[in-house]
C-alpha positions as MATLAB code, in Angstrom:
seq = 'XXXXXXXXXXXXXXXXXXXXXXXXXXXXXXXXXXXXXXXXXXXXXXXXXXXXXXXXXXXXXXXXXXXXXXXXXXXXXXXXXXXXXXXXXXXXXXXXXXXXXXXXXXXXXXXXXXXXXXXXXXXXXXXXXXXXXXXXXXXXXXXXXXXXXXXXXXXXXXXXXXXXXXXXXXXXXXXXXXXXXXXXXXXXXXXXXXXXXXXXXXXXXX';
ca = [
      25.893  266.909  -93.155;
      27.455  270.460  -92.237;
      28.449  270.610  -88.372;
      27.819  274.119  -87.421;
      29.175  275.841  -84.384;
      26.248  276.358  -82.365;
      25.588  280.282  -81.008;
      25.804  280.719  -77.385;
      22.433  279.640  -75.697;
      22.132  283.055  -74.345;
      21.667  284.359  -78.105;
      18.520  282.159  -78.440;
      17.271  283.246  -74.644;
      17.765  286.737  -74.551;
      16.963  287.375  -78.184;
      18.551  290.773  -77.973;
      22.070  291.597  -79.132;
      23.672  294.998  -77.981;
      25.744  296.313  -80.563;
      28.630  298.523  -79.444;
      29.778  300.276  -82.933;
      33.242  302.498  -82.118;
      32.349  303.655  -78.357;
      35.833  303.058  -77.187;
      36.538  300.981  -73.844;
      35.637  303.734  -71.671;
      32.115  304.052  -73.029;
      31.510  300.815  -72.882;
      32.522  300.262  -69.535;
      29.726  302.886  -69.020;
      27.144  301.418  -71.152;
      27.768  297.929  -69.985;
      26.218  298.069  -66.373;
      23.194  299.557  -67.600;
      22.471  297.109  -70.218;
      23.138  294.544  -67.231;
      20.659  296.142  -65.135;
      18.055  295.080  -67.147;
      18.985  291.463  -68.060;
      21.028  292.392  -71.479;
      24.172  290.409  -70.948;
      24.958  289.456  -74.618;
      26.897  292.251  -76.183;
      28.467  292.638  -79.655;
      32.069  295.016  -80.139;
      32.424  296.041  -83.443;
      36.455  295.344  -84.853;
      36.275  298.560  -86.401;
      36.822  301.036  -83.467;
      40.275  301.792  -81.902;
      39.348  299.841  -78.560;
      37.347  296.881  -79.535;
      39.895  294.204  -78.607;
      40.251  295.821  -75.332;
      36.305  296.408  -75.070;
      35.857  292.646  -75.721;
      38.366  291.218  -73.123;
      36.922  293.615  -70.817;
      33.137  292.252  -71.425;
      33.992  289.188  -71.481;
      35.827  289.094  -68.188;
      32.547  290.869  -66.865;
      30.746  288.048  -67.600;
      29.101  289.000  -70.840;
      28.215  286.838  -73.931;
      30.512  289.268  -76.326;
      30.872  288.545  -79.766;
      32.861  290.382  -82.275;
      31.426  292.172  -85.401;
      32.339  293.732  -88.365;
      34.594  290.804  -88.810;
      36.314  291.078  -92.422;
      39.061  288.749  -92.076;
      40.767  285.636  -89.986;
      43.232  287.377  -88.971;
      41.101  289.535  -87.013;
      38.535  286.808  -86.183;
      41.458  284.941  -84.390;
      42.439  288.423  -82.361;
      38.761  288.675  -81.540;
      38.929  284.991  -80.075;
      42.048  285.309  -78.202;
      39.964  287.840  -76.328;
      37.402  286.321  -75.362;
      34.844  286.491  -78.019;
      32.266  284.193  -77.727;
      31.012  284.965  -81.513;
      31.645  286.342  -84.956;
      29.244  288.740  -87.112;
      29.862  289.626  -90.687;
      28.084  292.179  -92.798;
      28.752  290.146  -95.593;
      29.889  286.450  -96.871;
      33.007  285.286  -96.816;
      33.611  281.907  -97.006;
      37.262  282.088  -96.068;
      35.852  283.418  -92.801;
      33.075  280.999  -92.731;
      35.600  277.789  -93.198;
      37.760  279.193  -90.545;
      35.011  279.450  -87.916;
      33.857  276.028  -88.611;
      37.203  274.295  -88.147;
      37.478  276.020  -84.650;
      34.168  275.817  -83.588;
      33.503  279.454  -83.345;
      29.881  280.627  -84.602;
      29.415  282.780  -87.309;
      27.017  285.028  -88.521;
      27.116  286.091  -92.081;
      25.477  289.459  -93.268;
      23.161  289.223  -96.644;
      20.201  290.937  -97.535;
      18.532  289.159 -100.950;
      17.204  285.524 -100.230;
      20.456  284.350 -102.368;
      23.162  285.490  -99.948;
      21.180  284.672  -97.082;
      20.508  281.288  -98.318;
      24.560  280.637  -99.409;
      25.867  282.027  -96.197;
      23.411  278.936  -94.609;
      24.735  276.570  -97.041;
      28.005  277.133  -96.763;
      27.702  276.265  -92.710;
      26.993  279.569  -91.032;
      25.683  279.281  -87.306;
      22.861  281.609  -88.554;
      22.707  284.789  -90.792;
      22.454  288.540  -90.221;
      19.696  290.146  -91.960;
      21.178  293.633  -92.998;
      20.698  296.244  -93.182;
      17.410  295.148  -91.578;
      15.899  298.816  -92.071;
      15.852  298.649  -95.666;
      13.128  295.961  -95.778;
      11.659  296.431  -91.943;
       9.919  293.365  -90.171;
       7.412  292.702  -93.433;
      10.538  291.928  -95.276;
      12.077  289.144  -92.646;
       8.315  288.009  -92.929;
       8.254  287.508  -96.480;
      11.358  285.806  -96.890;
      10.871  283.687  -93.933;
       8.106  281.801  -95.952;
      10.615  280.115  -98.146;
      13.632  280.433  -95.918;
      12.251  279.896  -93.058;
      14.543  276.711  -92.060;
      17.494  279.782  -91.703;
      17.558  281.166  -88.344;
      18.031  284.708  -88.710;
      19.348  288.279  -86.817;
      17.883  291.015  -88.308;
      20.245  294.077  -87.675;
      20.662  297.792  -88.945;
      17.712  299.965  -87.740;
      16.423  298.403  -85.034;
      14.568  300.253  -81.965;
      12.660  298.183  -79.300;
       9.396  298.792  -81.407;
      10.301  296.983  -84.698;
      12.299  294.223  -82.524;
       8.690  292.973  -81.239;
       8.013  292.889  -84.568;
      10.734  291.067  -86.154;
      10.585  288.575  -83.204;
       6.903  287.959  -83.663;
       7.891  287.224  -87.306;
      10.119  284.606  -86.448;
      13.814  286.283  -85.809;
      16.018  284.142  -83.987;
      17.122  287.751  -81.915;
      17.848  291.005  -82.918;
      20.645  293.493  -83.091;
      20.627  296.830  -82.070;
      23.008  299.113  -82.177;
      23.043  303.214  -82.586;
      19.443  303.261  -81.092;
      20.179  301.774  -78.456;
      23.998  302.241  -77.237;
      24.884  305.245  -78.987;
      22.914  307.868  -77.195;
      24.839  310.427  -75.557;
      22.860  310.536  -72.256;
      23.535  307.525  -70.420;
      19.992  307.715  -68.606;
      18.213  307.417  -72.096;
      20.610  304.809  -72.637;
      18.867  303.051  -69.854;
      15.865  303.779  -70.119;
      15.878  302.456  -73.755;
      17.443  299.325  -72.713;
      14.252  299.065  -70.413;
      12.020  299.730  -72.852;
      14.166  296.674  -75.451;
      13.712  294.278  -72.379;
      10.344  294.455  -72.089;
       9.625  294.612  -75.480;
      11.805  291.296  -76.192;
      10.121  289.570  -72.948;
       6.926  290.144  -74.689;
       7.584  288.215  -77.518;
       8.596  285.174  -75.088;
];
């Protein structure tokens, strides 16, 4: 029986993931407090911006749920840890990454798109899998291949605005990520106001 490092239980409860692709640790020291404001406390650094080791430490000593994304190796999984990452997402498989996570406990999230890679990243011990890029199928696609995979709990990401998250929630997402819509905006006020609109919409789905 595979032993799979369980996601942190805020994952499952807030059912939202904030994706912070290449802000740099002075944006997201910006963007942090307002996702706060309205409940979002579980955020996601990318590793591929100058600042995300920084960014993480600095969420995580804020007392976020931070995980690291864009992982593509251990060597920067391990980095990502040291900091205070809580998490690892993948856009894609790999199993060296996978092993890794498992003998240190650390969850990990896998990217695939077909039913084949989603279904390997699963059986190879993944702590769930990242449905991306999410936009390419919408929340009919997680639908559909929820029918047979529907044992595989499941993070749609890529796309996502508060409207389709009620959707891919309602079709049985284990939580969502959102990035560009979401944290990327240059006006910090939309910013918030968008993060209202993603909490209610996610509250809806209960």
């Amino acid at each position: 029986m595979i032993e799979r490092a369980p996601l942190p239980v805020m994952v499952a409860e807030q059912r939202a993931i904030a994706v912070m692709r290449r802000l740099g640790l002075s944006r997201v020291q910006q963007v942090a407090p307002r996702l706060h404001a309205v409940g979002l406390t579980v955020c996601e650094i990318t590793l591929d911006g100058d600042e995300a080791i920084p960014s993480i430490r600095w969420l995580a000593a804020a007392g976020f749920t931070v995980g690291a994304g864009t992982v593509l190796s251990v060597e920067s999984a391990a980095a990502a840890c040291d900091a205070g990452a809580e998490f690892l997402v993948s856009p894609r498989l790999d199993p060296e990454l996978v092993t890794w996570s498992m003998t240190e406990s650390v969850p990990v999230v896998p990217g695939g798109l077909t039913p084949s890679e989603l279904a390997a990243a699963w059986e190879l011990g993944a702590s769930a899998v990242k449905l991306f890029p999410a936009s390419l199928g919408g929340p009919a696609y997680l639908r559909a291949i929820r029918e047979p995979l529907g044992d595989i709990p499941m993070i749609p990401t890529g796309g996502v605005s508060s409207v389709t998250a009620a959707d891919y929630l309602c079709y049985g997402a284990l939580a969502v990520g959102i990035g560009g819509w979401l944290t990327a905006h240059e006006d910090l006020e939309e910013v918030s106001r968008r993060a209202a609109q993603l909490a209610v919409s996610v509250a809806a789905q209960g």
